[in-house]
XYZ file of C-alpha atoms in Angstrom:
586
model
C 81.526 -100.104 -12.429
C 79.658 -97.237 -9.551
C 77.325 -96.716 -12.733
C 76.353 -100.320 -13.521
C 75.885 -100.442 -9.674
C 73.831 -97.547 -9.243
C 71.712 -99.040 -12.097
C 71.381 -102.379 -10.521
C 70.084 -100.318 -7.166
C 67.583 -98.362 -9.229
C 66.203 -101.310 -11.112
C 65.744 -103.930 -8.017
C 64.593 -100.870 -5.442
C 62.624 -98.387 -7.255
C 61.935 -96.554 -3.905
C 65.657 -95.895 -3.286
C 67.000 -92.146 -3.391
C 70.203 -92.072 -5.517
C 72.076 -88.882 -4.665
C 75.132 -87.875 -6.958
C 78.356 -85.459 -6.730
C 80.992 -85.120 -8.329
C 84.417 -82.994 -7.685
C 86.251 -81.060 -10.152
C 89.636 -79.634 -9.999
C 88.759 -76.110 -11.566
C 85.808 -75.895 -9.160
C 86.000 -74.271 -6.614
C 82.563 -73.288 -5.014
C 81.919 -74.239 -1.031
C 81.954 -77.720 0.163
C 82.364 -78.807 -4.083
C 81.867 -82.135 -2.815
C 78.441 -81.902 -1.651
C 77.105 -79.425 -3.745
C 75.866 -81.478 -6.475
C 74.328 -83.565 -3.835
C 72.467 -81.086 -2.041
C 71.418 -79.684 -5.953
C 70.252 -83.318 -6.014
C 68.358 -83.200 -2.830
C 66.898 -79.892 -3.618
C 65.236 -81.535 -6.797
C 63.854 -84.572 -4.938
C 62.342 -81.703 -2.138
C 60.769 -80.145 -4.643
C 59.081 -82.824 -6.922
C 57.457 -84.894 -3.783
C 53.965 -84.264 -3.946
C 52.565 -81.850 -1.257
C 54.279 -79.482 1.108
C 53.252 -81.320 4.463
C 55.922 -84.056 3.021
C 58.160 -82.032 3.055
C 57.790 -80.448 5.889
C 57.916 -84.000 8.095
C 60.985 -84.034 6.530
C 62.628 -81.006 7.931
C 64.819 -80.652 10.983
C 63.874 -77.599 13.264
C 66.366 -75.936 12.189
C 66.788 -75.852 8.954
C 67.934 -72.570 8.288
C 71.023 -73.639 9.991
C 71.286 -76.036 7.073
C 70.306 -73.252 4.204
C 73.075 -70.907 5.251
C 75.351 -74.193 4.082
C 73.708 -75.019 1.339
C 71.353 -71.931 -0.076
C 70.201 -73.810 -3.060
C 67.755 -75.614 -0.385
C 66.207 -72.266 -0.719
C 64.385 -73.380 -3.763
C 62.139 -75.710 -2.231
C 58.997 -73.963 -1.571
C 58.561 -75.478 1.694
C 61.740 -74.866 2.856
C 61.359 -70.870 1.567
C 58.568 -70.555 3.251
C 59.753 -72.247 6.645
C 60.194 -69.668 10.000
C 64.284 -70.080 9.563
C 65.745 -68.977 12.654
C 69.239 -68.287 11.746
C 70.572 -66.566 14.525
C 73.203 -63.887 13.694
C 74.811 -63.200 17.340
C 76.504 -66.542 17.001
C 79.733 -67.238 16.574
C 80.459 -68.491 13.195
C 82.107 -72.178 14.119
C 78.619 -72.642 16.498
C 76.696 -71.789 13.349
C 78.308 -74.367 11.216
C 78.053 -77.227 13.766
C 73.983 -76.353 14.133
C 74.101 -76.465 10.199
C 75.842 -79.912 10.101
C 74.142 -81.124 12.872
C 70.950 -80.160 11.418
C 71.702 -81.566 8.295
C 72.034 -84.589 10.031
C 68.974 -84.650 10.627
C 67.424 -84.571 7.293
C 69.031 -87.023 5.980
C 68.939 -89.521 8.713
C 64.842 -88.223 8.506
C 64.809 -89.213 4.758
C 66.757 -92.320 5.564
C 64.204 -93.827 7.892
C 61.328 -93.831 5.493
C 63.559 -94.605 1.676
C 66.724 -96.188 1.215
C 69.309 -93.511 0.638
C 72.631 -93.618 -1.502
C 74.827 -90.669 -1.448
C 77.434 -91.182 -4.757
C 80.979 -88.798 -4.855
C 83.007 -89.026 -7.837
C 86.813 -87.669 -7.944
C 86.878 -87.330 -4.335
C 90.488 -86.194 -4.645
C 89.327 -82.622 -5.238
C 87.287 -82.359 -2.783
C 88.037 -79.337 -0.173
C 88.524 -79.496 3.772
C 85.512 -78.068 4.262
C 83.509 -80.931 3.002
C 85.139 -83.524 4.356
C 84.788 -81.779 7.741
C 80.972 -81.992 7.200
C 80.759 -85.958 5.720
C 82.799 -86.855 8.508
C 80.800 -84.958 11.244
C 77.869 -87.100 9.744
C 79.257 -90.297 9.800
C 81.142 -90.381 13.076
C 78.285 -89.304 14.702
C 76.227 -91.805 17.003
C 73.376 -90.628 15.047
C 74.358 -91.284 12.020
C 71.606 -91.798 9.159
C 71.490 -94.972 7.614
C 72.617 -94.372 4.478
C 75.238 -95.722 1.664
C 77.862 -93.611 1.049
C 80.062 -94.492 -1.928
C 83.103 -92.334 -3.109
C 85.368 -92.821 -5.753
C 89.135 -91.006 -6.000
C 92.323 -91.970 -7.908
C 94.444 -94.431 -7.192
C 97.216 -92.989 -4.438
C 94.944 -89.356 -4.045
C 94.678 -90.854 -0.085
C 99.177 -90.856 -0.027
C 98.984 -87.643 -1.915
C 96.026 -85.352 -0.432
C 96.661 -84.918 3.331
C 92.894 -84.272 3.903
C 91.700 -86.806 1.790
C 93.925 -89.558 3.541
C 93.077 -88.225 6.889
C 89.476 -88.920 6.604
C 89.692 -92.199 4.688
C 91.796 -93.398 8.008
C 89.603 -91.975 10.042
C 86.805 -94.157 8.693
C 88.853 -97.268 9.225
C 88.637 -96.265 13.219
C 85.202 -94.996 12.719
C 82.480 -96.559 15.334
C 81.075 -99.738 14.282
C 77.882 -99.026 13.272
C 79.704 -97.729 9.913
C 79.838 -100.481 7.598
C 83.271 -99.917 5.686
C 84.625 -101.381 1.845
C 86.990 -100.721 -0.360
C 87.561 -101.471 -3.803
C 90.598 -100.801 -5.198
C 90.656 -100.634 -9.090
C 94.090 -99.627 -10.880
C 95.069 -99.899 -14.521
C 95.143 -103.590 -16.548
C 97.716 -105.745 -15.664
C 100.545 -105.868 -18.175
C 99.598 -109.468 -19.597
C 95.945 -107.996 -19.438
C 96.831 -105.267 -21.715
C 99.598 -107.602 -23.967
C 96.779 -109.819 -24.862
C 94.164 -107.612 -25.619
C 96.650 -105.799 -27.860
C 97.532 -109.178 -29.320
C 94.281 -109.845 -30.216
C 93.388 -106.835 -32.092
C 96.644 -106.942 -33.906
C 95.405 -110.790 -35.317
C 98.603 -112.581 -35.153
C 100.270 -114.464 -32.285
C 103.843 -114.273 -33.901
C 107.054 -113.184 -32.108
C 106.984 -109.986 -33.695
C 103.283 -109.771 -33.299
C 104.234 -110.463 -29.276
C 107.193 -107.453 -28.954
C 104.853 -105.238 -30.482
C 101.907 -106.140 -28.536
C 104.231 -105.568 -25.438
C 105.362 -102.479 -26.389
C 101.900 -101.340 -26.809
C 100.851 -102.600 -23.377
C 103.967 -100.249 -21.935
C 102.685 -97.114 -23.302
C 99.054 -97.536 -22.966
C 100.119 -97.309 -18.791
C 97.408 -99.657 -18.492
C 94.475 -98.137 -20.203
C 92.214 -100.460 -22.481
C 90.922 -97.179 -24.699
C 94.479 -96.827 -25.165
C 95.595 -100.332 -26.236
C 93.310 -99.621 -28.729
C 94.218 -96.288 -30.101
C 97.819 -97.516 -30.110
C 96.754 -100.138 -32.360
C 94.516 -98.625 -34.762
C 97.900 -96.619 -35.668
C 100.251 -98.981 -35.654
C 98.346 -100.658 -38.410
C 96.981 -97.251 -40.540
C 101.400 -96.637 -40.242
C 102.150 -100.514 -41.581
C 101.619 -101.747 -45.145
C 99.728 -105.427 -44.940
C 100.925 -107.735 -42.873
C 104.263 -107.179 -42.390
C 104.688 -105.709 -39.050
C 108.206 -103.641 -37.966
C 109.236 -103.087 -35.049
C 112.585 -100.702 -35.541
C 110.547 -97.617 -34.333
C 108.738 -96.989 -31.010
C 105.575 -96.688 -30.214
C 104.508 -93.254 -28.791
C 101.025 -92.304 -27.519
C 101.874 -88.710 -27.151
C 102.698 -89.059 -31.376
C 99.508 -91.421 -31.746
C 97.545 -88.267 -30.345
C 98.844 -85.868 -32.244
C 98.220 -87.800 -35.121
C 94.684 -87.622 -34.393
C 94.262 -84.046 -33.278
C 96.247 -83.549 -36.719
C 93.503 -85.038 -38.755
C 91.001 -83.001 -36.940
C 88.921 -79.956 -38.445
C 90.508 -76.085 -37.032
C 86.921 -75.805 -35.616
C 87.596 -79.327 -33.418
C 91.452 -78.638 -32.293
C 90.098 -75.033 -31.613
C 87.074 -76.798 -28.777
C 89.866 -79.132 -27.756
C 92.097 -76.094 -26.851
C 89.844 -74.548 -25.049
C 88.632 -77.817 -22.844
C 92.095 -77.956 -22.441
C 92.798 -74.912 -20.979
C 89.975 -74.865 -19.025
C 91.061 -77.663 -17.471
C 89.337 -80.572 -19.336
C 85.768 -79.635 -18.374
C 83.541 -76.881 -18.867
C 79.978 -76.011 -18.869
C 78.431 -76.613 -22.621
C 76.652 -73.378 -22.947
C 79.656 -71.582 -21.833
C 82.266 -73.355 -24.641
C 79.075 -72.513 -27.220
C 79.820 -69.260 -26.064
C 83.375 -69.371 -27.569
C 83.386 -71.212 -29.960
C 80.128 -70.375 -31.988
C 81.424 -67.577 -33.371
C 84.075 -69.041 -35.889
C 82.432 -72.869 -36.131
C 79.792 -75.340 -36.252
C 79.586 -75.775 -32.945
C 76.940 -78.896 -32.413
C 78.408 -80.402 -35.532
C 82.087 -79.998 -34.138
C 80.873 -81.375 -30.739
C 79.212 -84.165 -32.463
C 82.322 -85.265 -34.219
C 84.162 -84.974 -30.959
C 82.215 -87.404 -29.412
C 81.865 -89.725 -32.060
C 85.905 -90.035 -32.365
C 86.244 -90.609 -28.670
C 88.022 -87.080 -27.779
C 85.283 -85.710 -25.492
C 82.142 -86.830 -24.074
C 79.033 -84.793 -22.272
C 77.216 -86.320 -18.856
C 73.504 -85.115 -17.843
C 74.838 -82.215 -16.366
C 75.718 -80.012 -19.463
C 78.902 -80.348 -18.495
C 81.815 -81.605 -21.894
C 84.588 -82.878 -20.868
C 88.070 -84.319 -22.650
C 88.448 -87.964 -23.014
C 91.419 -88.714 -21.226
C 94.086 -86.088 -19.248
C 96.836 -87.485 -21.951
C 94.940 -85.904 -24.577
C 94.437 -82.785 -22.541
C 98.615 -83.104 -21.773
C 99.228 -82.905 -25.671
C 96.963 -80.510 -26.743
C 98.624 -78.458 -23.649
C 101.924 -79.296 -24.919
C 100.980 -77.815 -28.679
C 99.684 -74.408 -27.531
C 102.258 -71.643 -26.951
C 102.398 -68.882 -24.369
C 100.182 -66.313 -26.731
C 97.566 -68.346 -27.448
C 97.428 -69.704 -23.906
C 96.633 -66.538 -22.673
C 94.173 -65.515 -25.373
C 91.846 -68.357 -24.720
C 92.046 -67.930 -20.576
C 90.582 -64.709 -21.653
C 88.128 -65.822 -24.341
C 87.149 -68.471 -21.252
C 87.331 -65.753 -18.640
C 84.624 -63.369 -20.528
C 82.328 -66.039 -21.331
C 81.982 -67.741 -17.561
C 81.236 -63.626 -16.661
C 78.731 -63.734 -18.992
C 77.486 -66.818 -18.102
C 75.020 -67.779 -15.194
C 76.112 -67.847 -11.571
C 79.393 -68.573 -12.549
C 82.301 -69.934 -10.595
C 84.512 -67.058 -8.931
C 87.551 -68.970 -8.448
C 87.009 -70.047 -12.205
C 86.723 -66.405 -13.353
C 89.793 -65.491 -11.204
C 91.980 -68.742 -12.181
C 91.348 -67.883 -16.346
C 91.807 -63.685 -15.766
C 95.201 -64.175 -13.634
C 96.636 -66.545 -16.491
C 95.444 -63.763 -19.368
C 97.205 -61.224 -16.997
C 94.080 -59.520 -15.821
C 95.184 -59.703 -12.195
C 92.993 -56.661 -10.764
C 89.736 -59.042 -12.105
C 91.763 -61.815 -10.710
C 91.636 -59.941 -7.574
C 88.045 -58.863 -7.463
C 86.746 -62.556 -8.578
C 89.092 -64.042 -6.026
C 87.877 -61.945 -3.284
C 84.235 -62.282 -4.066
C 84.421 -66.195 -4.044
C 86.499 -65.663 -0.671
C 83.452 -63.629 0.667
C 80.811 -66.706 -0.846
C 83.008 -68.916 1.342
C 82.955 -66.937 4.568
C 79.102 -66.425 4.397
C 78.928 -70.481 4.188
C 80.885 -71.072 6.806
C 83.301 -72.813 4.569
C 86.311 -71.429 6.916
C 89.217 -73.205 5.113
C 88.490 -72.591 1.475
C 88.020 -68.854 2.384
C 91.230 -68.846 3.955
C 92.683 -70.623 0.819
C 90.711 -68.011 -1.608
C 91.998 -64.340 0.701
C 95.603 -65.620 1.123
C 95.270 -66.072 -2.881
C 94.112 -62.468 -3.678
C 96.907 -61.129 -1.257
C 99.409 -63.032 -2.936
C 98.374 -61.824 -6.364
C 99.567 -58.355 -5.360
C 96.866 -56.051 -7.148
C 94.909 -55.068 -4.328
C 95.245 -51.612 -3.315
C 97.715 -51.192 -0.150
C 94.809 -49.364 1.492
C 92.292 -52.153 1.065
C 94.964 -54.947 2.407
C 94.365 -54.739 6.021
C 90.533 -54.629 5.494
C 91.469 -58.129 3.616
C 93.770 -59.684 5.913
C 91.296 -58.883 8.536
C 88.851 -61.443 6.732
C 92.193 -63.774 6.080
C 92.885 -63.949 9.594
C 88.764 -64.348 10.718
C 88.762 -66.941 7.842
C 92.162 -68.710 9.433
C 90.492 -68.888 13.310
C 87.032 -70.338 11.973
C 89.162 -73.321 10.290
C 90.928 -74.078 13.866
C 94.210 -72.406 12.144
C 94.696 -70.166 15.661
C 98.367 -68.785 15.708
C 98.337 -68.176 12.104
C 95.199 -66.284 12.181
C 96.496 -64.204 15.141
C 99.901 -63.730 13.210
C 97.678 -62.183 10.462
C 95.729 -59.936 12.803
C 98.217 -58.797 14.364
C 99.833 -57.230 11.126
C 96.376 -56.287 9.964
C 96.155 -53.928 13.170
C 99.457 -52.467 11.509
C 97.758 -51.022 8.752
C 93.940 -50.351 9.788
C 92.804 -46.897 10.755
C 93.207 -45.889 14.290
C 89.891 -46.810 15.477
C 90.057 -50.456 14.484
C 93.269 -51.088 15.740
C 92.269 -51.861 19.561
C 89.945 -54.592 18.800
C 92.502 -56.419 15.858
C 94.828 -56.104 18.395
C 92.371 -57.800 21.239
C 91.277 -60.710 18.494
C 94.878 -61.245 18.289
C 96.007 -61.683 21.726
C 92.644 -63.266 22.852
C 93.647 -66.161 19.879
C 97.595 -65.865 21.138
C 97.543 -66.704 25.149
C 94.646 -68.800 24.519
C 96.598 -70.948 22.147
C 99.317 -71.124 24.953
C 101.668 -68.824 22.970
C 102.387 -66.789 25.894
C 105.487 -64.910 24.925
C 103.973 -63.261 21.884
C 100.039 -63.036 23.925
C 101.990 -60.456 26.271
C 103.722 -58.728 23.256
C 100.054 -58.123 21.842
C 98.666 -58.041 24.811
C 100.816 -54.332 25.823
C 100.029 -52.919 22.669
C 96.003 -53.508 23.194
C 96.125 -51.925 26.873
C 98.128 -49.224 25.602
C 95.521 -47.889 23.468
C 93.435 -47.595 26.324
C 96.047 -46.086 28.368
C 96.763 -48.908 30.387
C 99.458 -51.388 31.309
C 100.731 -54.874 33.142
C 102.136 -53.993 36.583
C 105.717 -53.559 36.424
C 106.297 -55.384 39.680
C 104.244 -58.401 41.971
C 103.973 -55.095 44.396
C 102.212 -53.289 42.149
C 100.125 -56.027 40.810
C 99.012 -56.660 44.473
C 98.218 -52.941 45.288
C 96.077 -52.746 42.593
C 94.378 -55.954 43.242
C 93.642 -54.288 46.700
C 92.815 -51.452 45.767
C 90.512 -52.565 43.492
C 88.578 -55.214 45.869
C 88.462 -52.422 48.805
C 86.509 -49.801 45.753
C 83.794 -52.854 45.285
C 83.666 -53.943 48.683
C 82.510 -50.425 49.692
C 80.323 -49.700 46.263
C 79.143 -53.066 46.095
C 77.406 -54.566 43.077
C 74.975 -52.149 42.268
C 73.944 -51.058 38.559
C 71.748 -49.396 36.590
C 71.111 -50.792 33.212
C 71.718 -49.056 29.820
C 71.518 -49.769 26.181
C 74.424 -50.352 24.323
C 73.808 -47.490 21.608
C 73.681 -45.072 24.945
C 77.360 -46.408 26.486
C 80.891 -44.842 25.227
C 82.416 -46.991 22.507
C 86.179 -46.335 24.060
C 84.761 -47.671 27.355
C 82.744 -51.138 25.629
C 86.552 -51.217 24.257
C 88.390 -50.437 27.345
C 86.132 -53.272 29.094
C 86.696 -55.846 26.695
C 90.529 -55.775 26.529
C 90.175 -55.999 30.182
C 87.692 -58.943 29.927
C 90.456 -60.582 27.468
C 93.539 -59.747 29.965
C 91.893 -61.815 32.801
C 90.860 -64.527 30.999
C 94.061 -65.007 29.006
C 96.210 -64.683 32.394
C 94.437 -66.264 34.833
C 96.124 -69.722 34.713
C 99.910 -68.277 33.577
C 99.685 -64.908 35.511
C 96.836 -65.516 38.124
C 97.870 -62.028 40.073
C 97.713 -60.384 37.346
C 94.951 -61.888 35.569
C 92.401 -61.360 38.770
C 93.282 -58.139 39.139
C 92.508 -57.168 35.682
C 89.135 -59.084 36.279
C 88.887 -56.701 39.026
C 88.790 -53.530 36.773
C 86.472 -55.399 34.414
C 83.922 -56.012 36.982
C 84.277 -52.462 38.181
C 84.089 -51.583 35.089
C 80.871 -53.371 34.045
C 78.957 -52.113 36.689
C 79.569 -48.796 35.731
C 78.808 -49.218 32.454
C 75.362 -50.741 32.690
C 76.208 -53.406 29.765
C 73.563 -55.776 30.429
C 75.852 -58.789 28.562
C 79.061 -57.334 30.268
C 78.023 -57.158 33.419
C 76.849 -60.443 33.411
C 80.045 -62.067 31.961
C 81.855 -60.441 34.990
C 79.658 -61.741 37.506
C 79.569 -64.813 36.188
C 83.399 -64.821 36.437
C 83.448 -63.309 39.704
C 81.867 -66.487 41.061
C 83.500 -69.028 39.378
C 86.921 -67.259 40.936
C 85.371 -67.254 44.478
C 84.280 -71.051 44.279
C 87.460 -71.935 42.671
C 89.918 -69.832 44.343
C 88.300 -70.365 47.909
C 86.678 -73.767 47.857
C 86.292 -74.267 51.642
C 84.714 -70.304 52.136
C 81.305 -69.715 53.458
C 78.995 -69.756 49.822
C 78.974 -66.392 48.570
C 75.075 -64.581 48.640
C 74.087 -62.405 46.179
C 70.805 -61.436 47.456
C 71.875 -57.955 47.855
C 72.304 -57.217 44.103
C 70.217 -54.576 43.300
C 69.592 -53.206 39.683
C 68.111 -49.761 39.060
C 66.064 -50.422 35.621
């Protein structure tokens, strides 16, 4: 039905940009649900006709957008752009510039074509890409464009993301223009009669057959049919029986049964690839021992499998997939997960998670591993927080990664866990990362940690963290509110009489233990200030003093910035604090 529309839209408005994606379970690349879109987008880039198109087209930052999406990359205008990707931001900042800029080029396409964005199988999509459709549409902003998606019947009940943002776009503003259209499987009298039909005969036994055929097609017309076609090869003339049931799973492997070694053999390993795979790559593995186009041909011609524009083959139907599953055993599982495995290596760009999914089922888990880790890594450098989280919690549960490379990995787990929003899990995983790491990374695990901890308002465990960090550094929390309040004083009285001069240095020139030192002083203030103010001023106290000394140029200004916002917060009716007698030494 999308295709016939999609047609209908190409054929009365030529100058309409049709966009497609399409999600696949096995697939498991960053934001899967756009990537085929933006692969899309590329192409139309790169055929318009001169650069300076192109270039209207472009938001001002569209290497924001490139770090998302690198395959933008291939559009010479794009590759030839000033891209200002800033690397001293934080990584959550640079995704929101990337979606916000990609905003921007598609509402800019959208005001001079029409533009229809098309998502198949939305029910695989990941979090990450519904984060970014969802950032586009609920913005005031918006582009004006047609967005239509297509997912299972149920995947919103099923798929916490998925039903989270469908919801969300029944609240969305009103300038999004929202319909649904439910299809689910033919009605039972649908299904009886259309059964009834091909059988020829509208007697009673013609009628409980036709029934029972309806029951275990589930609905599906291609079915109805199949089911059928066998009941009358199994009958002799007219006279239909009825004393044995009708089984689709039996109709199937009838079928596959009558099939070639060379066809069962491309079925199997569709099958265990998970009913789709790249054409080249099943070539690959099957060319060897068969005729492969001839095989493929057949395939297609007896309804089994069927190939789209993207030389992509895919199985028919998941039922077939279920009983050519159901025929293989454990052995020959594994061997083709291997045979699959090797070829997708060999293949190009190939799918990490893919390579890692097939290698851990052959019982390659240290390939797993590496393949696992690398697509994590693909993730992380896309900003695609929550699928790298997914991908390094996988490779540490597989268990084959050297004990001495785990914290190094849990460090990117928990990094991966903050940039998705997932804050006292990521600083649960930090903090037994700093277990493990070498002595020198420990301090600043253990300040990531507590900074994520009393932050999050988990105060208890901040403070736990919180000692360990200042006792790397040799320091402490006050044992008492005296003690807290003679080092506050003391303190103030040292920069009342020193004031706030400084001298300026490099970074490369200061002490690393004293940048440390600074920062998980920097990170005690802030995280105390509102639950242990005495506390957390004082410690902002030996962070200015601190600074000053120092001559961080960012440091020092991050503590003076502070040190106002405490003196017009803490003593709102005071005189207004000058500064005029700052000097700094250059």
């Amino acid at each position: 039905m999308v295709e016939r529309f999609l047609r209908s839209v190409a054929s009365q408005n030529g100058d309409a940009i049709v966009l497609r994606g399409k999600c696949s379970e096995r697939e498991s690349i960053p934001y899967k649900a756009l990537d085929s879109v933006m692969d899309m987008l590329s192409g139309h880039l790169r055929a318009m006709p001169t650069a300076a198109e192109v270039q209207a087209l472009l938001p001002r930052d569209i290497g924001a957008v490139a770090r998302l999406f690198p395959v933008l990359l291939s559009v010479p205008a794009i590759a030839l752009a000033p891209l200002s990707v800033r690397t001293d931001v934080m990584p959550q900042e640079a995704r929101r510039q990337g979606i916000e800029a990609m905003r921007e080029l598609l509402g800019r396409i959208a005001d001079r074509r029409p533009l229809l964005i098309y998502i198949d199988d939305l029910q695989w999509s990941d979090l990450d890409s519904l984060v970014v459709l969802e950032a586009i549409l609920h913005s005031v902003d918006a582009p004006p464009l047609l967005l239509v998606c297509s997912f299972r019947e149920g995947a919103p009940e099923r798929v916490q993301p998925l039903g989270r943002f469908v919801a969300d776009l029944h609240t969305v503003e009103p300038h999004v223009d929202l319909r649904t259209v439910r299809l689910g499987p033919m009605g039972a009298e649908d299904a009886t009669g259309l059964a009834m039909r091909m059988l020829g005969g509208t007697t009673r036994t013609h009628r409980a057959l036709a029934e029972e055929v309806a029951r275990e097609a589930e609905g599906s017309p291609f079915f109805v049919a199949e089911l059928v076609r066998h009941t009358q090869r199994a009958q002799q003339g007219d006279m239909l029986q009825t004393d044995s049931a009708v089984s689709l799973h039996d109709v199937i492997r009838h079928r596959l049964s009558m099939l070639p070694a060379s066809g069962r053999r491309l079925l199997s390993v569709l099958a265990i690839a998970g009913g789709r795979l790249g054409e080249d790559v099943v070539e690959d593995i099957c060319s060897a021992d068969m005729s492969f186009h001839g095989t493929l041909a057949l395939l297609r011609t007896e309804s089994l499998v069927r190939t789209d524009g993207w030389g992509e083959v895919e199985i028919y139907h998941d039922r077939i997939r279920e009983t050519v599953l159901r025929d293989l055993n454990e052995h020959e599982a594994a061997r083709l997960h291997l045979a699959i495995g090797q070829a997708l290596a060999r293949s190009t760009g190939p799918d990490a998670v893919a390579l890692s999914h097939h290698f851990r089922e052959a019982g390659e888990d240290k390939l797993a591993s590496l393949h696992t880790i690398e697509a994590a890594d693909q993730a992380a450098e896309a900003l695609a927080f929550g699928r790298a989280a997914e991908l390094y919690q996988a490779a540490l549960e597989l268990g084959a990664v050297p004990p001495d490379a785990r914290p190094a990995l849990e460090v990117k787990y928990g990094q991966a866990l903050a940039g998705s929003g997932q804050i006292y899990e990521a600083a649960k995983v930090l903090w037994k990362a700093s277990k493990g790491s070498p002595e020198a990374l420990r301090p600043e695990l253990l300040r990531h940690a507590t900074e994520l901890l009393l932050t999050s308002g988990h105060s208890k465990e901040g403070r736990i963290v919180l000692q360990e960090m200042l006792a790397s550094f040799s320091m402490a929390l006050p044992k008492s509110v005296g003690r807290a309040v003679g080092s506050l004083l003391r303190n103030r009285a040292a920069l009342a009489l020193g004031g706030l001069k400084y001298s300026v240095q490099s970074s490369e020139e200061i002490d690393p233990h004293t940048l440390g030192k600074l920062d998980a002083c920097w990170t005690t203030a802030r995280g105390l200030i509102y639950t242990d103010g005495l506390v957390g001023v004082d410690f902002h106290a030996r962070h200015l003093r601190l600074a000053l000394r120092s001559g961080d140029r960012v440091r020092i200004s991050r503590a003076l910035g502070f040190e106002a916002y405490l003196l017009v917060s803490l003593k709102p009716a005071a005189k207004p604090v000058s500064y005029t007698h700052l000097r700094a030494h250059e």
